[in-house]
Amino acid sequence: MKRIVLTLMLGSALAGCSMDPKLETPAAPVPPGWPVGDAYLKANEAALPTVTYQEIFRDPRLQKLIETALANNRDLRIAAANITAARAQYRIQRADRIPGLDAGAGATVSKADGSDRQTSFTGSVSIPAFELDLFGRVASLTRAEQNRWFATEAAARATRLTLIGDIASAWLNHAADASLLKIAQDTAANAERSVKLTDMRLKGGIAPRTDLAQAQQTLASAQSDVASQTTALAQDVNALRLLVGAEIDPALLSSAIEEAAPTVAELPAGVDSGVLLRRPDVVQAEYTLRAANAEIGAARAALFPRISLTGLLGLASNALSGLFSGEGFHWSGGASGSYSIFNAGAGRAGVQASQAQRDAALASYEKSIQTAFREVADALARRGTIADQLKADTANLTAAQDSYRLSEARYRGGIDNFLANLVAQRSYYTAQRGLVNTRLVEATNLVTLYRTLGGDSLLTTTANGPEAVAPQN
């Protein structure tokens, strides 16, 4: 028994070597700072702060929807199940590094003609074939599974971050569509009054029939927009219901983009593009790269011989009372080694395949960083010009409203024809819709910055890998 234990201890001591190639994470393949120029805001000199979604999305109604989604969304449930499966797979692989024990017991009864019945009892504890990991093959496979587990957790964090951003965007879209519906309804009401006035002028011989036809066209167009926006509003609720994973309380929805947009706070970008390395999708790509690197070590170790140990402790007796006597005890141990003499180059091909997979994972890691940089740079470019666009659209709306008011008064006074009034009315309608869309772009741009920078402090990375922290109320 002592010899078996000593042999296993020796094997464990020898199993410390690793054939994993040294992994040096490449420098980020992006510039050290964000782009600058006319389209970009001056970068903040402070590092990007870590925030919570409550600090960015300050409307209590939106926060309530997000909290409900974090508890009910099916994508998050799938991500949680994937984490559980990856963790279990890692534990299965890790178990190969520890010797197992199998126990067995039995009894045999026999009787020949003219002889007494014979009863024998056996019991054994055996150690199944256990590989001495002299070249680190099993250890490399264990590291690979551990890094895949961490990558799965990072993917869950990315899913959660995307979900929060999608809910905020859908909530803002609903608010914008509610504003557009109100504009369409007001325009339809004005157009209906214009039709009645034009019909009266036609009957009085003041206006031609073409004025009435044009007024009726404007009314029909506005009524069509009302129907379209009513549909869009219902579809916005359906989208939110899918994201949240539950019914939507109408009290949690905003009735106007003018009310909803100011509740989304600014998130400073910071000059150092290294903050992208904390994005969950980039973290996932890095762990995938580490897993692929560990697979190379396992493939290299597979080129060397495998040595396995087995052991058996047994008890046998013809009498149950003598089963544990010294004479009934026996043990055995053994070792075996195997090495493939010829496999047509499959072993070396396995190393080459794992190296190619590592190279592909490296390229994917670098691309994920470049993609993240592009997404943030695009968001910053939009952020740098949106204030000017909003100012211009507001001025355009004021001018269009004044023009429509004056044109309508001149038409009623018989100074201008109906066509001039119609053009002014359509310009005012277009300006109203344009301002709503610009306000939506301004608010969703902040949502995009929150999502692309990945700066939610509720998503942390521990020494043992990334993990999602439960939201704090």
Short mmCIF file of C-alpha atoms in Angstrom, two decimals:
data_model
loop_
_atom_site.label_atom_id
_atom_site.label_comp_id
_atom_site.label_asym_id
_atom_site.label_seq_id
_atom_site.Cartn_x
_atom_site.Cartn_y
_atom_site.Cartn_z
CA MET A 1 0.00 0.00 0.00
CA LYS A 2 2.82 2.38 0.89
CA ARG A 3 4.54 1.63 -2.39
CA ILE A 4 1.44 2.51 -4.36
CA VAL A 5 0.96 5.79 -2.48
CA LEU A 6 4.63 6.70 -2.94
CA THR A 7 4.42 5.92 -6.65
CA LEU A 8 1.36 8.14 -7.08
CA MET A 9 3.03 10.96 -5.15
CA LEU A 10 6.10 10.66 -7.37
CA GLY A 11 3.94 10.77 -10.48
CA SER A 12 2.15 13.89 -9.25
CA ALA A 13 5.49 15.57 -8.56
CA LEU A 14 6.75 14.77 -12.03
CA ALA A 15 3.58 16.11 -13.65
CA GLY A 16 4.59 19.73 -13.20
CA CYS A 17 6.09 20.38 -16.63
CA SER A 18 4.13 22.16 -19.34
CA MET A 19 4.62 22.30 -23.08
CA ASP A 20 2.32 25.28 -23.59
CA PRO A 21 4.11 27.90 -25.71
CA LYS A 22 4.67 31.20 -23.94
CA LEU A 23 1.73 33.43 -24.76
CA GLU A 24 2.52 37.09 -25.13
CA THR A 25 -0.64 39.12 -25.63
CA PRO A 26 0.02 41.39 -28.62
CA ALA A 27 -0.11 45.14 -28.34
CA ALA A 28 -3.53 46.55 -29.14
CA PRO A 29 -3.69 46.98 -32.93
CA VAL A 30 -5.30 50.43 -32.60
CA PRO A 31 -3.99 53.95 -31.95
CA PRO A 32 -3.38 54.83 -28.28
CA GLY A 33 -5.96 57.61 -28.36
CA TRP A 34 -9.31 58.36 -29.95
CA PRO A 35 -9.46 60.17 -33.31
CA VAL A 36 -9.48 63.98 -33.27
CA GLY A 37 -10.79 66.51 -35.74
CA ASP A 38 -13.86 68.55 -36.57
CA ALA A 39 -16.23 65.65 -35.95
CA TYR A 40 -14.84 64.74 -32.53
CA LEU A 41 -15.17 66.28 -29.11
CA LYS A 42 -11.99 67.18 -27.23
CA ALA A 43 -11.09 64.06 -25.25
CA ASN A 44 -11.31 64.12 -21.50
CA GLU A 45 -7.93 63.85 -19.82
CA ALA A 46 -9.32 61.62 -17.05
CA ALA A 47 -9.50 57.85 -17.40
CA LEU A 48 -12.87 56.37 -18.20
CA PRO A 49 -14.83 56.07 -14.95
CA THR A 50 -16.60 52.88 -14.02
CA VAL A 51 -20.34 53.43 -13.79
CA THR A 52 -23.57 51.55 -13.27
CA TYR A 53 -26.45 51.53 -15.70
CA GLN A 54 -28.50 53.42 -13.11
CA GLU A 55 -26.08 56.33 -13.41
CA ILE A 56 -26.50 56.49 -17.18
CA PHE A 57 -30.19 55.63 -17.49
CA ARG A 58 -31.70 57.79 -14.78
CA ASP A 59 -35.40 57.47 -15.48
CA PRO A 60 -36.91 55.19 -12.78
CA ARG A 61 -39.29 53.69 -15.34
CA LEU A 62 -36.44 52.59 -17.59
CA GLN A 63 -34.51 51.26 -14.60
CA LYS A 64 -37.54 49.18 -13.63
CA LEU A 65 -37.72 47.67 -17.12
CA ILE A 66 -34.01 46.81 -17.02
CA GLU A 67 -34.31 45.18 -13.60
CA THR A 68 -37.23 43.07 -14.83
CA ALA A 69 -35.27 42.03 -17.91
CA LEU A 70 -32.25 40.97 -15.86
CA ALA A 71 -34.55 38.57 -14.03
CA ASN A 72 -36.62 37.31 -16.98
CA ASN A 73 -34.75 37.64 -20.27
CA ARG A 74 -34.32 34.26 -21.99
CA ASP A 75 -30.97 35.15 -23.56
CA LEU A 76 -29.57 35.70 -20.07
CA ARG A 77 -30.96 32.35 -18.97
CA ILE A 78 -29.26 30.68 -21.94
CA ALA A 79 -26.00 32.44 -21.05
CA ALA A 80 -26.28 31.28 -17.44
CA ALA A 81 -26.85 27.70 -18.57
CA ASN A 82 -23.83 27.92 -20.86
CA ILE A 83 -21.69 29.08 -17.93
CA THR A 84 -22.86 26.15 -15.84
CA ALA A 85 -22.07 23.71 -18.65
CA ALA A 86 -18.61 25.22 -19.24
CA ARG A 87 -17.79 25.13 -15.52
CA ALA A 88 -18.88 21.48 -15.34
CA GLN A 89 -16.76 20.61 -18.39
CA TYR A 90 -13.74 22.19 -16.72
CA ARG A 91 -14.34 20.13 -13.56
CA ILE A 92 -14.66 16.96 -15.63
CA GLN A 93 -11.33 17.66 -17.30
CA ARG A 94 -9.69 18.62 -14.01
CA ALA A 95 -10.75 15.28 -12.50
CA ASP A 96 -8.34 13.50 -14.88
CA ARG A 97 -5.44 14.94 -12.85
CA ILE A 98 -6.50 13.12 -9.67
CA PRO A 99 -6.47 9.31 -9.23
CA GLY A 100 -9.90 7.73 -8.92
CA LEU A 101 -11.04 4.97 -6.59
CA ASP A 102 -13.44 2.15 -7.43
CA ALA A 103 -14.89 -0.14 -4.76
CA GLY A 104 -16.47 -3.55 -5.22
CA ALA A 105 -17.82 -6.40 -3.14
CA GLY A 106 -19.28 -9.79 -3.94
CA ALA A 107 -20.31 -13.16 -2.63
CA THR A 108 -20.22 -16.54 -4.36
CA VAL A 109 -22.13 -19.66 -3.29
CA SER A 110 -21.24 -23.07 -4.76
CA LYS A 111 -22.19 -26.69 -3.99
CA ALA A 112 -21.09 -29.90 -5.66
CA ASP A 113 -22.80 -33.28 -5.38
CA GLY A 114 -22.08 -34.85 -2.00
CA SER A 115 -20.21 -31.86 -0.66
CA ASP A 116 -21.05 -29.01 1.63
CA ARG A 117 -22.10 -25.67 0.29
CA GLN A 118 -19.17 -23.26 -0.08
CA THR A 119 -19.57 -19.50 0.37
CA SER A 120 -16.81 -17.02 -0.43
CA PHE A 121 -16.74 -13.24 0.02
CA THR A 122 -14.60 -10.69 -1.82
CA GLY A 123 -14.02 -6.96 -1.45
CA SER A 124 -11.71 -4.65 -3.30
CA VAL A 125 -10.70 -1.01 -3.70
CA SER A 126 -8.99 -0.33 -7.01
CA ILE A 127 -7.32 2.62 -8.67
CA PRO A 128 -8.29 2.76 -12.35
CA ALA A 129 -5.62 3.44 -14.93
CA PHE A 130 -4.23 6.87 -14.04
CA GLU A 131 -2.00 8.76 -16.44
CA LEU A 132 1.18 10.21 -14.96
CA ASP A 133 1.13 13.64 -16.56
CA LEU A 134 4.90 13.80 -17.04
CA PHE A 135 4.68 16.10 -20.06
CA GLY A 136 1.70 18.24 -18.97
CA ARG A 137 -0.83 16.97 -21.52
CA VAL A 138 -3.69 16.66 -19.04
CA ALA A 139 -2.73 19.92 -17.34
CA SER A 140 -2.80 21.74 -20.69
CA LEU A 141 -6.23 20.33 -21.49
CA THR A 142 -7.41 21.45 -18.06
CA ARG A 143 -6.14 24.99 -18.65
CA ALA A 144 -7.85 25.03 -22.03
CA GLU A 145 -11.21 24.09 -20.48
CA GLN A 146 -10.73 26.64 -17.71
CA ASN A 147 -10.14 29.41 -20.24
CA ARG A 148 -13.18 28.31 -22.24
CA TRP A 149 -15.20 28.58 -19.04
CA PHE A 150 -13.90 32.12 -18.49
CA ALA A 151 -14.66 32.97 -22.13
CA THR A 152 -18.23 31.74 -21.65
CA GLU A 153 -18.61 33.98 -18.60
CA ALA A 154 -17.31 36.95 -20.60
CA ALA A 155 -19.84 36.13 -23.33
CA ALA A 156 -22.59 36.25 -20.70
CA ARG A 157 -21.37 39.67 -19.60
CA ALA A 158 -21.48 40.83 -23.22
CA THR A 159 -25.03 39.51 -23.52
CA ARG A 160 -26.05 41.40 -20.41
CA LEU A 161 -24.42 44.64 -21.56
CA THR A 162 -26.09 44.36 -24.97
CA LEU A 163 -29.45 43.61 -23.37
CA ILE A 164 -29.35 46.76 -21.23
CA GLY A 165 -28.43 48.86 -24.26
CA ASP A 166 -31.17 47.27 -26.39
CA ILE A 167 -33.82 47.96 -23.75
CA ALA A 168 -32.74 51.60 -23.45
CA SER A 169 -32.81 52.01 -27.24
CA ALA A 170 -36.22 50.35 -27.54
CA TRP A 171 -37.60 52.54 -24.75
CA LEU A 172 -36.31 55.68 -26.52
CA ASN A 173 -37.69 54.47 -29.87
CA HIS A 174 -41.10 54.10 -28.27
CA ALA A 175 -40.87 57.65 -26.91
CA ALA A 176 -39.87 58.98 -30.34
CA ASP A 177 -42.71 57.12 -32.07
CA ALA A 178 -45.12 58.50 -29.48
CA SER A 179 -43.94 62.02 -30.37
CA LEU A 180 -44.27 61.30 -34.09
CA LEU A 181 -47.79 59.95 -33.54
CA LYS A 182 -48.76 63.14 -31.70
CA ILE A 183 -47.34 65.24 -34.56
CA ALA A 184 -49.25 63.18 -37.12
CA GLN A 185 -52.48 63.46 -35.13
CA ASP A 186 -52.10 67.26 -34.80
CA THR A 187 -51.31 67.56 -38.50
CA ALA A 188 -54.34 65.45 -39.39
CA ALA A 189 -56.55 67.65 -37.20
CA ASN A 190 -55.20 70.81 -38.86
CA ALA A 191 -55.63 69.24 -42.29
CA GLU A 192 -59.23 68.35 -41.47
CA ARG A 193 -59.94 71.94 -40.50
CA SER A 194 -58.25 73.10 -43.68
CA VAL A 195 -60.46 70.80 -45.77
CA LYS A 196 -63.60 72.22 -44.15
CA LEU A 197 -62.40 75.80 -44.67
CA THR A 198 -61.43 75.16 -48.28
CA ASP A 199 -64.75 73.45 -48.97
CA MET A 200 -66.59 76.49 -47.60
CA ARG A 201 -64.45 78.81 -49.76
CA LEU A 202 -65.17 76.60 -52.79
CA LYS A 203 -68.89 76.72 -52.16
CA GLY A 204 -68.64 80.49 -51.72
CA GLY A 205 -66.89 80.80 -55.05
CA ILE A 206 -63.67 82.08 -53.51
CA ALA A 207 -61.39 79.01 -53.89
CA PRO A 208 -60.92 76.72 -56.90
CA ARG A 209 -61.59 73.00 -56.74
CA THR A 210 -57.83 72.28 -56.94
CA ASP A 211 -57.43 73.84 -53.46
CA LEU A 212 -59.94 71.38 -52.04
CA ALA A 213 -58.22 68.43 -53.74
CA GLN A 214 -54.84 69.51 -52.37
CA ALA A 215 -56.28 69.91 -48.87
CA GLN A 216 -57.83 66.45 -49.09
CA GLN A 217 -54.46 65.01 -50.18
CA THR A 218 -52.79 66.56 -47.15
CA LEU A 219 -55.47 65.12 -44.85
CA ALA A 220 -55.17 61.63 -46.37
CA SER A 221 -51.38 61.72 -46.05
CA ALA A 222 -51.61 62.76 -42.40
CA GLN A 223 -54.18 60.06 -41.66
CA SER A 224 -51.87 57.48 -43.27
CA ASP A 225 -49.03 58.66 -41.02
CA VAL A 226 -51.29 58.32 -37.98
CA ALA A 227 -52.03 54.70 -38.88
CA SER A 228 -48.34 53.99 -39.56
CA GLN A 229 -47.17 55.52 -36.29
CA THR A 230 -49.88 53.69 -34.34
CA THR A 231 -48.52 50.44 -35.76
CA ALA A 232 -44.93 51.44 -34.93
CA LEU A 233 -45.91 52.23 -31.34
CA ALA A 234 -47.51 48.80 -30.90
CA GLN A 235 -44.44 47.11 -32.41
CA ASP A 236 -42.19 49.05 -30.01
CA VAL A 237 -44.12 47.57 -27.11
CA ASN A 238 -43.76 44.09 -28.64
CA ALA A 239 -39.99 44.59 -28.93
CA LEU A 240 -39.76 45.67 -25.30
CA ARG A 241 -41.91 42.74 -24.21
CA LEU A 242 -39.47 40.32 -25.89
CA LEU A 243 -36.41 42.01 -24.37
CA VAL A 244 -37.89 42.26 -20.89
CA GLY A 245 -39.36 38.76 -21.00
CA ALA A 246 -42.60 39.88 -19.34
CA GLU A 247 -45.64 42.06 -19.90
CA ILE A 248 -44.98 45.80 -20.10
CA ASP A 249 -46.76 48.13 -17.71
CA PRO A 250 -47.88 51.15 -19.82
CA ALA A 251 -46.97 53.40 -16.89
CA LEU A 252 -43.29 52.54 -17.48
CA LEU A 253 -43.33 53.98 -21.01
CA SER A 254 -42.54 57.56 -21.96
CA SER A 255 -45.04 59.54 -24.01
CA ALA A 256 -42.54 61.85 -25.74
CA ILE A 257 -38.89 61.86 -26.78
CA GLU A 258 -38.63 65.39 -25.39
CA GLU A 259 -39.30 63.89 -21.97
CA ALA A 260 -37.21 60.72 -22.33
CA ALA A 261 -34.02 61.95 -24.00
CA PRO A 262 -32.77 64.22 -21.17
CA THR A 263 -32.83 61.29 -18.71
CA VAL A 264 -29.87 59.58 -20.45
CA ALA A 265 -26.62 60.86 -18.94
CA GLU A 266 -23.28 61.57 -20.60
CA LEU A 267 -20.46 59.01 -20.38
CA PRO A 268 -16.99 60.56 -20.87
CA ALA A 269 -14.78 58.59 -23.22
CA GLY A 270 -11.25 59.12 -21.91
CA VAL A 271 -8.18 59.35 -24.15
CA ASP A 272 -6.72 55.91 -23.56
CA SER A 273 -8.07 53.34 -26.03
CA GLY A 274 -6.73 50.64 -23.66
CA VAL A 275 -10.10 50.80 -21.90
CA LEU A 276 -11.41 48.66 -24.76
CA LEU A 277 -9.53 45.70 -23.28
CA ARG A 278 -12.18 45.46 -20.57
CA ARG A 279 -15.05 45.09 -23.05
CA PRO A 280 -16.67 41.69 -22.47
CA ASP A 281 -16.35 40.62 -26.11
CA VAL A 282 -12.64 41.50 -26.10
CA VAL A 283 -12.18 39.61 -22.82
CA GLN A 284 -13.97 36.63 -24.37
CA ALA A 285 -11.63 36.70 -27.38
CA GLU A 286 -8.58 36.82 -25.09
CA TYR A 287 -9.68 33.77 -23.09
CA THR A 288 -10.41 31.94 -26.34
CA LEU A 289 -6.85 32.74 -27.42
CA ARG A 290 -5.48 31.40 -24.13
CA ALA A 291 -7.49 28.20 -24.54
CA ALA A 292 -6.12 27.70 -28.05
CA ASN A 293 -2.59 28.26 -26.77
CA ALA A 294 -3.08 25.57 -24.11
CA GLU A 295 -4.28 23.17 -26.79
CA ILE A 296 -0.85 23.49 -28.44
CA GLY A 297 0.78 22.29 -25.22
CA ALA A 298 -1.55 19.31 -25.10
CA ALA A 299 -0.81 18.44 -28.73
CA ARG A 300 2.95 18.67 -28.13
CA ALA A 301 2.75 16.47 -25.04
CA ALA A 302 0.79 13.90 -27.04
CA LEU A 303 3.96 13.27 -29.06
CA PHE A 304 5.62 11.72 -25.98
CA PRO A 305 4.92 8.37 -24.29
CA ARG A 306 2.00 8.02 -21.90
CA ILE A 307 2.58 6.22 -18.61
CA SER A 308 -0.35 4.88 -16.58
CA LEU A 309 -0.54 3.37 -13.09
CA THR A 310 -3.06 0.94 -11.69
CA GLY A 311 -3.50 -0.44 -8.20
CA LEU A 312 -5.70 -2.91 -6.37
CA LEU A 313 -6.36 -3.57 -2.68
CA GLY A 314 -8.42 -6.72 -2.13
CA LEU A 315 -9.98 -8.86 0.56
CA ALA A 316 -11.12 -12.46 0.10
CA SER A 317 -12.40 -15.05 2.52
CA ASN A 318 -14.55 -18.14 2.64
CA ALA A 319 -16.17 -16.80 5.80
CA LEU A 320 -17.67 -13.38 6.23
CA SER A 321 -16.16 -13.15 9.74
CA GLY A 322 -12.64 -13.70 8.34
CA LEU A 323 -12.96 -11.16 5.54
CA PHE A 324 -10.88 -8.57 7.38
CA SER A 325 -8.24 -10.91 8.75
CA GLY A 326 -4.64 -10.49 7.71
CA GLU A 327 -4.69 -13.65 5.61
CA GLY A 328 -7.58 -12.36 3.53
CA PHE A 329 -5.79 -9.19 2.44
CA HIS A 330 -3.91 -8.83 -0.85
CA TRP A 331 -2.75 -6.00 -3.05
CA SER A 332 -1.26 -5.45 -6.44
CA GLY A 333 0.04 -2.56 -8.48
CA GLY A 334 1.19 -2.05 -12.00
CA ALA A 335 2.35 0.48 -14.53
CA SER A 336 2.12 0.58 -18.29
CA GLY A 337 3.49 2.80 -20.98
CA SER A 338 2.44 3.40 -24.56
CA TYR A 339 3.98 5.22 -27.45
CA SER A 340 2.88 5.30 -31.04
CA ILE A 341 5.75 4.12 -33.24
CA PHE A 342 4.07 5.05 -36.50
CA ASN A 343 0.94 7.13 -37.03
CA ALA A 344 1.66 8.61 -40.48
CA GLY A 345 2.49 12.02 -39.01
CA ALA A 346 -0.83 12.45 -37.21
CA GLY A 347 0.84 13.63 -34.00
CA ARG A 348 2.81 16.42 -35.65
CA ALA A 349 -0.20 17.33 -37.74
CA GLY A 350 -2.15 17.68 -34.49
CA VAL A 351 0.43 20.18 -33.24
CA GLN A 352 0.24 22.10 -36.52
CA ALA A 353 -3.55 22.14 -36.38
CA SER A 354 -3.55 23.49 -32.82
CA GLN A 355 -1.00 26.14 -33.82
CA ALA A 356 -3.21 27.18 -36.74
CA GLN A 357 -6.18 27.42 -34.39
CA ARG A 358 -4.09 29.57 -32.05
CA ASP A 359 -3.15 31.87 -34.95
CA ALA A 360 -6.81 32.16 -35.92
CA ALA A 361 -7.76 32.96 -32.31
CA LEU A 362 -5.01 35.60 -32.22
CA ALA A 363 -6.34 37.23 -35.37
CA SER A 364 -9.88 37.14 -33.92
CA TYR A 365 -8.62 38.75 -30.72
CA GLU A 366 -6.93 41.56 -32.64
CA LYS A 367 -9.98 42.04 -34.85
CA SER A 368 -12.26 42.28 -31.80
CA ILE A 369 -10.12 45.14 -30.51
CA GLN A 370 -10.12 46.88 -33.88
CA THR A 371 -13.89 46.46 -34.16
CA ALA A 372 -14.38 47.86 -30.67
CA PHE A 373 -12.18 50.85 -31.54
CA ARG A 374 -14.17 51.53 -34.71
CA GLU A 375 -17.50 51.34 -32.85
CA VAL A 376 -16.38 53.79 -30.17
CA ALA A 377 -14.79 56.13 -32.73
CA ASP A 378 -18.03 56.18 -34.73
CA ALA A 379 -20.01 56.96 -31.60
CA LEU A 380 -17.61 59.76 -30.67
CA ALA A 381 -17.83 61.20 -34.17
CA ARG A 382 -21.60 61.31 -33.89
CA ARG A 383 -21.36 62.78 -30.40
CA GLY A 384 -19.09 65.55 -31.60
CA THR A 385 -21.56 66.89 -34.16
CA ILE A 386 -24.99 66.08 -32.75
CA ALA A 387 -25.24 69.31 -30.73
CA ASP A 388 -24.77 71.41 -33.88
CA GLN A 389 -27.35 69.34 -35.74
CA LEU A 390 -29.83 69.65 -32.88
CA LYS A 391 -29.33 73.43 -32.79
CA ALA A 392 -29.86 73.70 -36.55
CA ASP A 393 -32.98 71.51 -36.51
CA THR A 394 -34.45 73.54 -33.65
CA ALA A 395 -33.87 76.77 -35.58
CA ASN A 396 -35.38 75.17 -38.69
CA LEU A 397 -38.48 74.16 -36.74
CA THR A 398 -38.93 77.67 -35.33
CA ALA A 399 -38.67 79.21 -38.78
CA ALA A 400 -40.98 76.61 -40.36
CA GLN A 401 -43.58 77.12 -37.64
CA ASP A 402 -43.49 80.91 -38.12
CA SER A 403 -43.70 80.52 -41.89
CA TYR A 404 -46.70 78.20 -41.63
CA ARG A 405 -48.49 80.53 -39.23
CA LEU A 406 -47.98 83.55 -41.49
CA SER A 407 -48.85 81.63 -44.65
CA GLU A 408 -52.09 80.35 -43.15
CA ALA A 409 -53.04 83.86 -42.08
CA ARG A 410 -52.31 85.23 -45.57
CA TYR A 411 -54.38 82.45 -47.13
CA ARG A 412 -57.31 83.11 -44.86
CA GLY A 413 -57.01 86.79 -45.71
CA GLY A 414 -57.07 86.01 -49.42
CA ILE A 415 -53.53 87.32 -50.00
CA ASP A 416 -51.79 84.00 -50.87
CA ASN A 417 -53.08 80.96 -52.72
CA PHE A 418 -53.55 77.60 -51.07
CA LEU A 419 -50.43 76.12 -52.63
CA ALA A 420 -48.17 78.46 -50.65
CA ASN A 421 -50.01 77.51 -47.45
CA LEU A 422 -49.72 73.81 -48.35
CA VAL A 423 -45.96 74.06 -48.91
CA ALA A 424 -45.50 75.85 -45.59
CA GLN A 425 -47.59 73.24 -43.79
CA ARG A 426 -45.56 70.35 -45.22
CA SER A 427 -42.29 72.10 -44.36
CA TYR A 428 -43.47 72.55 -40.78
CA TYR A 429 -44.49 68.89 -40.57
CA THR A 430 -41.13 67.75 -41.94
CA ALA A 431 -39.24 70.02 -39.52
CA GLN A 432 -41.17 68.60 -36.56
CA ARG A 433 -40.36 65.02 -37.55
CA GLY A 434 -36.74 65.91 -38.23
CA LEU A 435 -36.26 67.38 -34.76
CA VAL A 436 -37.79 64.30 -33.13
CA ASN A 437 -35.42 62.04 -35.06
CA THR A 438 -32.40 64.17 -34.12
CA ARG A 439 -33.36 64.04 -30.45
CA LEU A 440 -33.64 60.26 -30.74
CA VAL A 441 -30.20 60.09 -32.37
CA GLU A 442 -28.74 62.21 -29.57
CA ALA A 443 -30.13 59.93 -26.86
CA THR A 444 -29.32 56.63 -28.60
CA ASN A 445 -25.77 57.87 -29.20
CA LEU A 446 -25.30 57.97 -25.43
CA VAL A 447 -26.66 54.44 -25.22
CA THR A 448 -24.16 53.38 -27.89
CA LEU A 449 -21.27 54.92 -25.95
CA TYR A 450 -22.34 53.07 -22.81
CA ARG A 451 -22.52 49.79 -24.69
CA THR A 452 -19.38 50.12 -26.83
CA LEU A 453 -17.13 51.26 -23.99
CA GLY A 454 -18.36 48.41 -21.77
CA GLY A 455 -17.98 50.41 -18.59
CA ASP A 456 -20.62 49.00 -16.24
CA SER A 457 -19.14 48.46 -12.76
CA LEU A 458 -21.70 45.71 -12.15
CA LEU A 459 -19.61 43.63 -14.55
CA THR A 460 -16.28 42.83 -12.91
CA THR A 461 -13.32 40.60 -13.61
CA THR A 462 -11.94 38.56 -10.74
CA ALA A 463 -8.64 36.73 -10.40
CA ASN A 464 -10.44 33.51 -11.20
CA GLY A 465 -12.08 34.85 -14.31
CA PRO A 466 -14.92 37.21 -15.19
CA GLU A 467 -18.19 37.02 -13.37
CA ALA A 468 -21.41 38.97 -13.39
CA VAL A 469 -22.26 40.67 -10.13
CA ALA A 470 -25.90 40.88 -9.14
CA PRO A 471 -27.34 44.35 -9.68
CA GLN A 472 -27.58 46.59 -6.65
CA ASN A 473 -30.73 48.61 -6.12
#
